[in-house]
Coordinates of C-alpha atoms and ligand atoms in Angstrom, one line a residue:
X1 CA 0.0 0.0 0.0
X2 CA 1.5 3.4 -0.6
X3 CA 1.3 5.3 2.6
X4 CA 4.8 6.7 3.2
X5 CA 4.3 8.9 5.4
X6 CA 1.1 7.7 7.3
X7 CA 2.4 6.2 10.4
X8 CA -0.9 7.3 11.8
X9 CA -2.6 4.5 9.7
X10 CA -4.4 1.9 12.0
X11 CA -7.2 -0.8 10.9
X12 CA -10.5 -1.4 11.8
X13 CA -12.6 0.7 9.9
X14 CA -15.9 -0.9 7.8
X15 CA -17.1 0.4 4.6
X16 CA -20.3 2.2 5.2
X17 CA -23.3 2.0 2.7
X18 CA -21.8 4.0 -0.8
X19 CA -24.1 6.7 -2.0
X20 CA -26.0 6.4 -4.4
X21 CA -25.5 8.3 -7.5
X22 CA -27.8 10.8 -8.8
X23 CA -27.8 10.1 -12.8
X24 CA -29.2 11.3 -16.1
X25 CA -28.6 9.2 -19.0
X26 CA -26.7 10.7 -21.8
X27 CA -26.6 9.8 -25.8
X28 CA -23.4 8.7 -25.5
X29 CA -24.2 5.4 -23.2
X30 CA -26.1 2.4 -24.0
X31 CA -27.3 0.3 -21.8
X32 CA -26.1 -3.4 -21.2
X33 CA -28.8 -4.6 -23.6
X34 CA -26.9 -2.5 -26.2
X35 CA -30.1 0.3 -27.0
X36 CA -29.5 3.5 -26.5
X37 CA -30.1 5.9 -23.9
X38 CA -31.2 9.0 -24.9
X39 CA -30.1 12.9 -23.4
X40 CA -30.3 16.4 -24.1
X41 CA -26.2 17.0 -23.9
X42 CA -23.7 15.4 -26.0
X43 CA -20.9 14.2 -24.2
X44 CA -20.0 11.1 -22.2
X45 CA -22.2 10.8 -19.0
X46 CA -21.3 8.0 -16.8
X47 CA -23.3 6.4 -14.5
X48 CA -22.1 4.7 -11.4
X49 CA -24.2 3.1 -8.4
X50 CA -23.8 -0.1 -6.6
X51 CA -26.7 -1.8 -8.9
X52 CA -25.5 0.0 -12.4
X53 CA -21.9 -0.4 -13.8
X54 CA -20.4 2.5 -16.2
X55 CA -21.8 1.6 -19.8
X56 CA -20.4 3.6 -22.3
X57 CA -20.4 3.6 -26.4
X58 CA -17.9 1.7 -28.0
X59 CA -17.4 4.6 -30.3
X60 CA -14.1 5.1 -32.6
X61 CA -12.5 7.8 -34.8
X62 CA -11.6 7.0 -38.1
X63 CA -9.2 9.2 -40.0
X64 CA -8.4 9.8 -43.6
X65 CA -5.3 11.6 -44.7
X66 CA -6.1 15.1 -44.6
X67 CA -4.9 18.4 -46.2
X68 CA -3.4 21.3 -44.7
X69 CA -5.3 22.8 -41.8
X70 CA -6.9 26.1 -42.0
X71 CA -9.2 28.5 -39.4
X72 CA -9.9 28.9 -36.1
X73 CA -10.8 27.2 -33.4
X74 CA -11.5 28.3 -30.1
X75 CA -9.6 26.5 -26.7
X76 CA -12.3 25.2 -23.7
X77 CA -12.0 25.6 -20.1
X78 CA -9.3 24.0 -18.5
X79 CA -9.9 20.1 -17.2
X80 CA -7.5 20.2 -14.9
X81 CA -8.6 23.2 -13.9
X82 CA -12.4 22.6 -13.5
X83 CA -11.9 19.8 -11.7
X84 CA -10.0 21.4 -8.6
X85 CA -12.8 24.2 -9.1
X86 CA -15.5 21.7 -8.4
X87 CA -13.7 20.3 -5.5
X88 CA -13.2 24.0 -3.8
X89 CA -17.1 24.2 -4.0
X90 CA -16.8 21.8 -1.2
X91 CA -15.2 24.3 1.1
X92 CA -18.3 26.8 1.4
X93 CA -22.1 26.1 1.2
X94 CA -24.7 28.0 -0.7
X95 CA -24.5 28.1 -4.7
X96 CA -21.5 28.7 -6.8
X97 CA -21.5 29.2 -10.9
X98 CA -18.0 27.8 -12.7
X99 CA -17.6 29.3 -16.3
X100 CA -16.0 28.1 -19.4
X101 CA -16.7 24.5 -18.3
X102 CA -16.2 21.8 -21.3
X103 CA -18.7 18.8 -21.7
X104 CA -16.0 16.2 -20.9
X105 CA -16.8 12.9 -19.6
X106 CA -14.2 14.4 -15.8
X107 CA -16.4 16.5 -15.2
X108 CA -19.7 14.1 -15.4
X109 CA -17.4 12.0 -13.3
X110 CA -16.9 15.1 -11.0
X111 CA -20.0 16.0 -11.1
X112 CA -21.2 12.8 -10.0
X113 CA -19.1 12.6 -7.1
X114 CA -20.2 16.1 -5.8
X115 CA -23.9 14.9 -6.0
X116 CA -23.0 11.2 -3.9
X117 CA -22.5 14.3 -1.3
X118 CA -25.8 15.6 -1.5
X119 CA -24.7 18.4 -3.9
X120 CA -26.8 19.9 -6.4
X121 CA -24.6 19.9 -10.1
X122 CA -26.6 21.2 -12.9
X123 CA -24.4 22.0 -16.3
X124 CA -25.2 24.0 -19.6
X125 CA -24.0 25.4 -22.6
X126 CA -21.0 24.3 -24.1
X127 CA -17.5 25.4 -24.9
X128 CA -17.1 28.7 -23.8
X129 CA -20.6 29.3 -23.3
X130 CA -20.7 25.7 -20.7
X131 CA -20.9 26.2 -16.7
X132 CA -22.0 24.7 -14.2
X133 CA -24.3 25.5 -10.8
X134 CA -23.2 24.1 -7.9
X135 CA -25.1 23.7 -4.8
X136 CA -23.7 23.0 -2.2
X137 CA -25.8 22.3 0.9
X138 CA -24.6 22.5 4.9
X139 CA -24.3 19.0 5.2
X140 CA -22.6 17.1 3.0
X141 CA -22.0 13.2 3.1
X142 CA -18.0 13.1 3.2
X143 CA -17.8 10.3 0.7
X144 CA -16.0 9.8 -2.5
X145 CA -16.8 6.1 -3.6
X146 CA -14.9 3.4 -5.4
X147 CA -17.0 3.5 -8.8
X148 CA -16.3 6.8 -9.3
X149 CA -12.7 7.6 -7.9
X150 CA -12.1 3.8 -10.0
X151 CA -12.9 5.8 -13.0
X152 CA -10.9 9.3 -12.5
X153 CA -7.8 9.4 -9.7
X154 CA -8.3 12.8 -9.3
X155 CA -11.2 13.0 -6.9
X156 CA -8.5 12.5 -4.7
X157 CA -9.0 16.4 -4.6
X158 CA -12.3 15.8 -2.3
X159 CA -10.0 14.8 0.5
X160 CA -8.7 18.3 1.4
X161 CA -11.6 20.5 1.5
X162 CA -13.6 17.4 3.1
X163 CA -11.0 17.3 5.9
X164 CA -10.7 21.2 5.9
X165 CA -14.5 21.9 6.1
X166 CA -16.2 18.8 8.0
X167 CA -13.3 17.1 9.6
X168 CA -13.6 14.0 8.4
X169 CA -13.3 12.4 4.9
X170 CA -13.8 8.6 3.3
X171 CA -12.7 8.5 -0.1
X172 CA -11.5 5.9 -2.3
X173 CA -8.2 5.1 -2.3
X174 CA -7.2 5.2 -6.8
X175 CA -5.4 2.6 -8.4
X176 CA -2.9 2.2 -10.4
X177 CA -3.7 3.5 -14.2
X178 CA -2.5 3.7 -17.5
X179 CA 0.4 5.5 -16.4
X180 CA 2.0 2.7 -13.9
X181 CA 2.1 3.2 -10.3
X182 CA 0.6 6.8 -9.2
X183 CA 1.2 6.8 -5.2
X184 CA -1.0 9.2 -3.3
X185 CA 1.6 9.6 0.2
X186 CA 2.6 13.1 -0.5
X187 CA -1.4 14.4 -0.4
X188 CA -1.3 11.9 3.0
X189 CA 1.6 13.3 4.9
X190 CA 0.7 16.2 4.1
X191 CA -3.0 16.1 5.7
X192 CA -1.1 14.1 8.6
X193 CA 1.4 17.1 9.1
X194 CA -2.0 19.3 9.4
X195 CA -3.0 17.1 11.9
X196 CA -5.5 15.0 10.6
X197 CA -5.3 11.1 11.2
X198 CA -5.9 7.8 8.7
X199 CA -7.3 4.9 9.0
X200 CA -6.4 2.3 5.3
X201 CA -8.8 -0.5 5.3
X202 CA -10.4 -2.4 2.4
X203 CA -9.2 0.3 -0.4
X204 CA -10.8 3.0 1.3
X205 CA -8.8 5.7 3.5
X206 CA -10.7 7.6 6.3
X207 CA -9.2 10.9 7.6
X208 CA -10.2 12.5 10.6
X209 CA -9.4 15.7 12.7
X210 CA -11.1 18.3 15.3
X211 CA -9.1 20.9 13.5
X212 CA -6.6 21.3 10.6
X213 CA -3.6 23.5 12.0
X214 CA -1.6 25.1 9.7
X215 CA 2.1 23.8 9.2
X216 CA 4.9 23.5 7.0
X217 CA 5.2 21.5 4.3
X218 CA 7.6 20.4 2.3
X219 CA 6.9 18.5 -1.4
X220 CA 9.1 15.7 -1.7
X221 CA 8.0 16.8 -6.1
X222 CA 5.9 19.5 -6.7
X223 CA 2.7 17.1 -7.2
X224 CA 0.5 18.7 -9.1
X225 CA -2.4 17.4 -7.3
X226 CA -1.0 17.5 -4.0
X227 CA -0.5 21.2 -4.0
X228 CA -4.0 21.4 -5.0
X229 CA -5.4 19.3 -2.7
X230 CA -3.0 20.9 0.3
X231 CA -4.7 24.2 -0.8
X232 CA -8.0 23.6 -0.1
X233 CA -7.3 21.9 3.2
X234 CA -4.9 25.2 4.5
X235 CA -7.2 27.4 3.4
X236 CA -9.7 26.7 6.5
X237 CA -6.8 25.2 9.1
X238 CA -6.2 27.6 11.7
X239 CA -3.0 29.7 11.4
X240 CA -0.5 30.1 8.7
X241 CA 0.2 26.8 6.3
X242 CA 3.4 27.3 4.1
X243 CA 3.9 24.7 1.1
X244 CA 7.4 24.3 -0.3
X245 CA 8.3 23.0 -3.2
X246 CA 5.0 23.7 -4.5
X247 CA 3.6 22.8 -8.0
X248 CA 3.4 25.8 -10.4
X249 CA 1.3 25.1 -13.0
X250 CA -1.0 27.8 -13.9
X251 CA -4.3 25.4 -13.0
X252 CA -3.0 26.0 -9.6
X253 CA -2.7 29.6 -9.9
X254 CA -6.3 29.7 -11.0
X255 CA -7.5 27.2 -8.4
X256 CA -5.4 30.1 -5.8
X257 CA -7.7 33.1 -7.5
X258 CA -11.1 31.2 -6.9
X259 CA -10.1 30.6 -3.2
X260 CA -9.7 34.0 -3.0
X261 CA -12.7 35.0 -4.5
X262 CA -14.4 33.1 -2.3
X263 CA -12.3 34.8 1.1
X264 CA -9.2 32.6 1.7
X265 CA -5.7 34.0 1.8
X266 CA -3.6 33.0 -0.6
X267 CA 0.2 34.5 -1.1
X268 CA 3.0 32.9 -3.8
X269 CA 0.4 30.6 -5.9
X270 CA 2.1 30.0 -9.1
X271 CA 5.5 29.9 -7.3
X272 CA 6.8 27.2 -5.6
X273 CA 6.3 28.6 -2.4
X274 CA 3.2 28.8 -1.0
X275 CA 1.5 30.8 2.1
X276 CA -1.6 30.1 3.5
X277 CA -3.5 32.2 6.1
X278 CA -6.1 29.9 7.7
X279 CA -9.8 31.8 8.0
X280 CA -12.6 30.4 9.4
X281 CA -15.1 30.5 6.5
X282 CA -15.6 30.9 2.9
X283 CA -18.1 32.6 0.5
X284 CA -19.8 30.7 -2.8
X285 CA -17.7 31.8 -6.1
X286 CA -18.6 32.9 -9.4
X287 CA -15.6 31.9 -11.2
X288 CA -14.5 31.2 -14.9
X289 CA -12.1 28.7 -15.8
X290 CA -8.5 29.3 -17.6
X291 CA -7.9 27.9 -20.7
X292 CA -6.8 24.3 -21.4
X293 CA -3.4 24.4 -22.4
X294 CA -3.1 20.9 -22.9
X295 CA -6.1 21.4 -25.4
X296 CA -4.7 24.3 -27.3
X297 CA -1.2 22.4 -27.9
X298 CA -3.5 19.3 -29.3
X299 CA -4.6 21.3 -32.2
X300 CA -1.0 23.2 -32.6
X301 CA 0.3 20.2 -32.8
X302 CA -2.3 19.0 -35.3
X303 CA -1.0 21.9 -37.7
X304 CA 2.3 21.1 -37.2
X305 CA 1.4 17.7 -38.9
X306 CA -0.9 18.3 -41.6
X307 CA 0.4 21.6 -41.9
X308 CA -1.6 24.9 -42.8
X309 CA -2.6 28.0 -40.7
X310 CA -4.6 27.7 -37.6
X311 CA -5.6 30.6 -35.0
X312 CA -5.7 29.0 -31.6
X313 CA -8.8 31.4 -29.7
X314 CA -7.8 31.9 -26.1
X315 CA -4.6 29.9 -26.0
X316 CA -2.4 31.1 -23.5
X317 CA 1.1 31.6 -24.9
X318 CA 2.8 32.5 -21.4
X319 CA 1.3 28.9 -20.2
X320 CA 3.3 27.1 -22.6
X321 CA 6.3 28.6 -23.1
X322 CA 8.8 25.9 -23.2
X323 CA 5.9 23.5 -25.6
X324 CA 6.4 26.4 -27.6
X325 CA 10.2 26.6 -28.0
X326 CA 10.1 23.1 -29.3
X327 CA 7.9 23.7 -31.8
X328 CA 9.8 26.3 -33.1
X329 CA 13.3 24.3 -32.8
X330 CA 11.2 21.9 -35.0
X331 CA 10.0 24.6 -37.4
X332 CA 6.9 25.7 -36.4
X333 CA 5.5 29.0 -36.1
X334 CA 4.0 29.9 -33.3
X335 CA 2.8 33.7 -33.2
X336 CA 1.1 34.7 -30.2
X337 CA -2.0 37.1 -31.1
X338 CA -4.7 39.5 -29.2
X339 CA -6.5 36.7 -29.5
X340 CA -4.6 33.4 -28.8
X341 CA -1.9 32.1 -30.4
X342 CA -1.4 31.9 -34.7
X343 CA 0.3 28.2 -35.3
X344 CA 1.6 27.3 -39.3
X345 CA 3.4 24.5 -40.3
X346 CA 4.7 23.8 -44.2
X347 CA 7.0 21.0 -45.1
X348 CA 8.5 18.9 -42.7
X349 CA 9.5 18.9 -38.8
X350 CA 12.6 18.9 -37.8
X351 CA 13.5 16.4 -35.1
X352 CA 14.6 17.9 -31.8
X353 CA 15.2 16.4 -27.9
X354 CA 12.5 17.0 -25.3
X355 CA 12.5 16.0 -21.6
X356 CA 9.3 16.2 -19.4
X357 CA 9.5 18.2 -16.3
X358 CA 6.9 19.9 -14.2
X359 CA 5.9 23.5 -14.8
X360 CA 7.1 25.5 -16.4
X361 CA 9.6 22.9 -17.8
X362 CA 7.3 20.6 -21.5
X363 CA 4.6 19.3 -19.5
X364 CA 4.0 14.8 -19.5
X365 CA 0.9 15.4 -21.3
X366 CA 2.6 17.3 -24.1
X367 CA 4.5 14.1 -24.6
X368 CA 2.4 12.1 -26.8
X369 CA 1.3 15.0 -29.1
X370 CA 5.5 15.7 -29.4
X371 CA 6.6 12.2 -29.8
X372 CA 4.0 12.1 -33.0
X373 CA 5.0 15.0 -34.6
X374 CA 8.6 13.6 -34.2
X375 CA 7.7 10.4 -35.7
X376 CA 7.3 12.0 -38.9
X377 CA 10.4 14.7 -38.5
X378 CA 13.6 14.5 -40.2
X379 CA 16.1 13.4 -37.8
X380 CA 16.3 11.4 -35.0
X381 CA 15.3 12.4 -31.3
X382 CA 15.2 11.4 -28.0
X383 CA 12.1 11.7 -25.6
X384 CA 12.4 11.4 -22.1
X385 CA 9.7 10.8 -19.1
X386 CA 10.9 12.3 -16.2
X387 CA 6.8 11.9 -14.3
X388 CA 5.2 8.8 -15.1
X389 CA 6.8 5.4 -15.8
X390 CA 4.1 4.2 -18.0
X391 CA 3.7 6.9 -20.1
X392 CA 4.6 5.1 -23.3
X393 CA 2.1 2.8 -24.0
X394 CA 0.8 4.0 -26.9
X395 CA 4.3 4.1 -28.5
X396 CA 3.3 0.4 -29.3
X397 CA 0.0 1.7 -31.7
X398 CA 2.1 4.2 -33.4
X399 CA 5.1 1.1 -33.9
X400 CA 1.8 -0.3 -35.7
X401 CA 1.6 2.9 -37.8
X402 CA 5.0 2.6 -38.9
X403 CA 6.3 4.7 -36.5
X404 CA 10.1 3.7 -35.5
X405 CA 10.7 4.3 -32.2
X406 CA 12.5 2.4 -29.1
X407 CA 12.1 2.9 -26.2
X408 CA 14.6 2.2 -22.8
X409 CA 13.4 2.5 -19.6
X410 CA 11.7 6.3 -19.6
X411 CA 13.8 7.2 -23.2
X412 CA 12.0 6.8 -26.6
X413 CA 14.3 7.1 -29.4
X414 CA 11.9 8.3 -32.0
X415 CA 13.4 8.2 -36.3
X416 CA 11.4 9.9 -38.4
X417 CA 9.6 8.4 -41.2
X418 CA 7.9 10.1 -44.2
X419 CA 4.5 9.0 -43.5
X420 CA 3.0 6.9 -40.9
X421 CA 0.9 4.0 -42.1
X422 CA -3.2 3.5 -41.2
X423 CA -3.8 1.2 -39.1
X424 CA -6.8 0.0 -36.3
X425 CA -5.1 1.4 -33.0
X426 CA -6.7 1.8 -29.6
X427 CA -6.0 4.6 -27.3
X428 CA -5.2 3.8 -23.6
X429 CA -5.6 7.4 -22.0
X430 CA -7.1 10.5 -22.4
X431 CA -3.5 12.5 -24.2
X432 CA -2.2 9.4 -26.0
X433 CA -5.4 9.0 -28.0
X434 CA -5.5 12.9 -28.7
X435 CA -2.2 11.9 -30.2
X436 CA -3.3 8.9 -32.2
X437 CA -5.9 10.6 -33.8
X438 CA -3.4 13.0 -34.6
X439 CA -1.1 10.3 -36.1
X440 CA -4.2 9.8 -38.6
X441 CA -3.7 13.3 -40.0
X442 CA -0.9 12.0 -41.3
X443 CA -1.1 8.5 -42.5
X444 CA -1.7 7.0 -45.8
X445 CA -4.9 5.0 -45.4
X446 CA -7.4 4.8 -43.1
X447 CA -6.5 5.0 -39.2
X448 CA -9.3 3.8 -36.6
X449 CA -8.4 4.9 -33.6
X450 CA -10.9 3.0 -30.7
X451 CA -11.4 3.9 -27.0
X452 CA -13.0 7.4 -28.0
X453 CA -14.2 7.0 -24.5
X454 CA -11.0 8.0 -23.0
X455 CA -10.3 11.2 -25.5
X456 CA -13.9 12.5 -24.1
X457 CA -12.6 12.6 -20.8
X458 CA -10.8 15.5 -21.6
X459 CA -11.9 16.9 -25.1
X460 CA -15.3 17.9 -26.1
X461 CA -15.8 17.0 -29.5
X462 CA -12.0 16.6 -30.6
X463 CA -13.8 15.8 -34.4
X464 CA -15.9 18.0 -34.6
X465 CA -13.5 20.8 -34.4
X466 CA -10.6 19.2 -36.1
X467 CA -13.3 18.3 -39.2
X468 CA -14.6 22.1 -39.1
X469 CA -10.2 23.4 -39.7
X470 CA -10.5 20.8 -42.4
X471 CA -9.3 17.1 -41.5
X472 CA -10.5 14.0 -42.6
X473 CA -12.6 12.5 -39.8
X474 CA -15.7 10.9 -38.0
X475 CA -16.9 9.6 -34.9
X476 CA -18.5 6.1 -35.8
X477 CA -20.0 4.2 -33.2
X478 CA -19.5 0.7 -33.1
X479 CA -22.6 -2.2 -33.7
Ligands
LIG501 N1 3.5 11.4 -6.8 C1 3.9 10.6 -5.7 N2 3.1 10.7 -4.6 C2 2.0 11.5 -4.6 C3 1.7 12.3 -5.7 C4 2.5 12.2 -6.8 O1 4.9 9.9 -5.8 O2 1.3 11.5 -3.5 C5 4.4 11.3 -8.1 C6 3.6 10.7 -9.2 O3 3.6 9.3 -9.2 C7 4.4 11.3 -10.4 C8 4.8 12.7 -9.9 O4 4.7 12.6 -8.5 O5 5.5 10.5 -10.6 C9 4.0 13.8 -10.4 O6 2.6 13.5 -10.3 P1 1.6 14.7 -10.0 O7 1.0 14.5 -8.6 O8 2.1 16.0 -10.3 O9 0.4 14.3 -11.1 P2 -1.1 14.5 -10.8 O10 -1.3 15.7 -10.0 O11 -1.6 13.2 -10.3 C10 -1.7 16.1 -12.8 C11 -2.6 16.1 -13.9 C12 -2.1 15.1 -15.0 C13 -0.7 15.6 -15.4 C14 0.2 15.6 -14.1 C15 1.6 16.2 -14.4 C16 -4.8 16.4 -12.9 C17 -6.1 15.9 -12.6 N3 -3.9 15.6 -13.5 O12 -1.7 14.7 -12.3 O13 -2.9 15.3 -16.1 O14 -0.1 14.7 -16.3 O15 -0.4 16.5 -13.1 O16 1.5 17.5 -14.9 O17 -4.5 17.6 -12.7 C18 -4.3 14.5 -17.9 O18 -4.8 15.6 -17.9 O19 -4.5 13.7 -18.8 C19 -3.3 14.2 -16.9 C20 -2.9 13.0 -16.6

């Protein structure tokens, strides 16, 4: 079990009755019986309660070669943003309104595990015009269950406003994934050094505490999710909580802003040092959601394949400043604009090194996206993973493409080819089946890219807006 950290941990503890899940079906879902279920919102919706299992489409995308790229196409609401921004609701009751909220199958997920709380979660609109009403009631039921965590590790970010706000917290402990091994001690130790207690029994943790009390400290990485979840557990603990070695991705620094909007005190976010002034309540927000970057680099990356001019709406060049060098050193141009960033691509990429780093250094879920654009790039480069041990998985499809890449332990050596090859592939996580469909741009033939469920938990209709610049592809659901 990985609980460095925890020496707190005891046994003992039973698993209570789950929630169950509020639900509305979607169009995306059939049931086991394989009909349809019908909804009003496109989208994944998942379902999850003890007598239900998730059901979803077995939908693909299937790619032609495709032209240059040309248009715009406007960038959605962080995921990795939104999600946090659920979570904070958490931290004060009453009704909060979260703007610029995609229709991703997260934040169904999310969604869904706010409601097994006995919150309200009612979302409209979509791209920039989706968001979301929260309601969150006095009493909440501090539960995060095993369907849903199962299905997304990162409503691990219940635990710290759960803690934080009713002292006491039984959530799910996550698996491992596609990516290997993903540990959860540092958001543990963490809660343990704010004074809170565990108790690990039958895949479940339960935390406990009369009080949070503010503390210092120190990342052994700057987690991503840990500074997050560390946030929104300081920002009710009484006193001053300093985090070092802090995360600094700009989802936090956004995360930091809606705390503050809703009355916490919040110094350094964005920085890798962190101060927290504990207060002793917080107001409902009305807050609107960053870009995705991740999302913005999918489709410059999509120009840099098939070439052509493509204006990126809202993309934040200062957010992805190193992404950006590399494209350049591969012969991109990348032009930021009033209005997002300009990305053209003609001829062929050069091949050039890339190591993953946290922020600000070329993000893990850049990877993917760079290691196909390099597959097809005169030259030969090497890729390092410096987060995730896994992360190559889908190096294996694009081998089946005609890709020619090896990989050692967390290096990739990646030789360009001319063309990649069409072939059925399958994608195993959300950013490695952006980057499959990507590879189709690309290849001679016809690619068919499966497990469209995982690319909708973090794109809303990645076709749709790819077809409308001009590639060659559909959504086809399977018989
Ligand atoms: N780690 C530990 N112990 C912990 C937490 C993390 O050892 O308690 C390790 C991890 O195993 C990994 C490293 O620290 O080796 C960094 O992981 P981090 O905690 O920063 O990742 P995360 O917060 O779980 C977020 C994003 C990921 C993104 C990474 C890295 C969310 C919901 N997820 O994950 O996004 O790849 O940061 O930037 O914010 C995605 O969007 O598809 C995605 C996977």
């Amino acid at each position: 079990m990985a609980l460095g950290g925890t020496g707190g941990l005891r046994g003992g503890v039973a698993i209570g009755e789950l929630a169950v899940v509020a639900h509305r079906a979607d169009d995306s879902l059939r049931r086991t019986d394989g009909s349809r279920l019908r909804a009003p919102t496109a989208g994944c919706r998942l379902l999850a309660t003890r007598s239900r299992q998730y059901c979803l489409a077995v939908d693909r995308f299937v790619l032609h070669p495709s032209g240059p790229l040309h248009g715009t196409v406007c960038v959605n609401g962080a995921k990795n943003s939104v999600l946090k921004l659920m979570a904070a609701c958490l931290l004060a009751p009453g009704v909060h309104r979260l703007d610029n909220v995609p229709v991703i199958s997260d934040v169904a997920i999310m969604s869904d595990v706010l409601r097994a709380m006995g919150a309200k979660v009612v979302q409209e609109g979509r791209g920039a015009q989706g968001h979301l009403q929260i309601t969150i009631p006095q009493d909440v039921t501090p539960i995060a269950p095993y369907e849903l965590v199962e299905k997304m590790r990162a409503s691990i970010v219940v635990l710290g406003p759960l803690l934080a706000r009713y002292g006491t917290a039984r959530v799910s402990m996550p698996g491992g994934d596609d990516f290997g091994y993903r540990p959860i001690d540092f958001h543990l130790s963490a809660f343990e050094d704010l004074g809170a207690t565990f108790v690990a029994e039958h895949g479940y943790v339960d935390g406990h505490c009369d009080h949070l009390v503010g503390a210092r400290i120190v990342l052994q990485f700057p987690s991503h999710t840990a500074t997050d979840n560390i946030l929104m557990a300081a920002v009710l603990a009484k006193g001053t909580t300093v985090i070092e070695n802090a995360a600094r991705e700009p989802e936090i620094a956004d995360l930091a802003s809606m705390l503050t909007e809703m009355g916490a005190r919040i110094h350094g976010a964005g920085t890798s040092r962190i101060e927290v002034e504990g207060v002793d309540e917080l107001r409902p927000a009305d807050h609107r959601a960053i870009p995705d970057r991740v999302e913005a680099a999918t489709f410059v990356a999509a120009v840099g394949l098939a070439g052509g001019e493509v204006l990126v709406k809202g993309a934040r060049h200062e957010h992805m400043d190193m992404l950006l060098e590399k494209l350049r050193q591969m012969g991109m141009e990348c032009t930021p604009t009033d209005e997002g960033l300009l990305a053209s691509a003609e001829g062929h990429r050069h091949s050039v090194d890339v190591a993953t780093l946290p922020y600000p250094g070329v993000a893990t879920d850049y990877k993917p996206l760079l290691v196909t654009l390099l597959s097809v790039a005169d030259g030969v480069a090497i890729v390092s993973e410096n987060l995730f041990a896994g992360r190559f998985r889908y190096i294996d499809e694009l081998r089946r493409m005609g890709a020619k890449i090896k990989t050692e332990g967390h290096h990739a050596i990646v030789r360009g080819v001319p063309r990649l090859s069409g072939a059925r592939v399958r994608a195993s996580d959300i950013r490695a089946g952006a980057a499959l469909v990507l590879a189709g741009l690309v290849a001679d033939g016809v690619t068919d890219v499966s497990g469209a469920e995982h690319i909708d938990r973090g794109y809303e209709s990645l076709d749709q807006r790819l077809s409308a610049l001009g590639a060659n592809i559909e959504r086809v659901s399977s018989p």
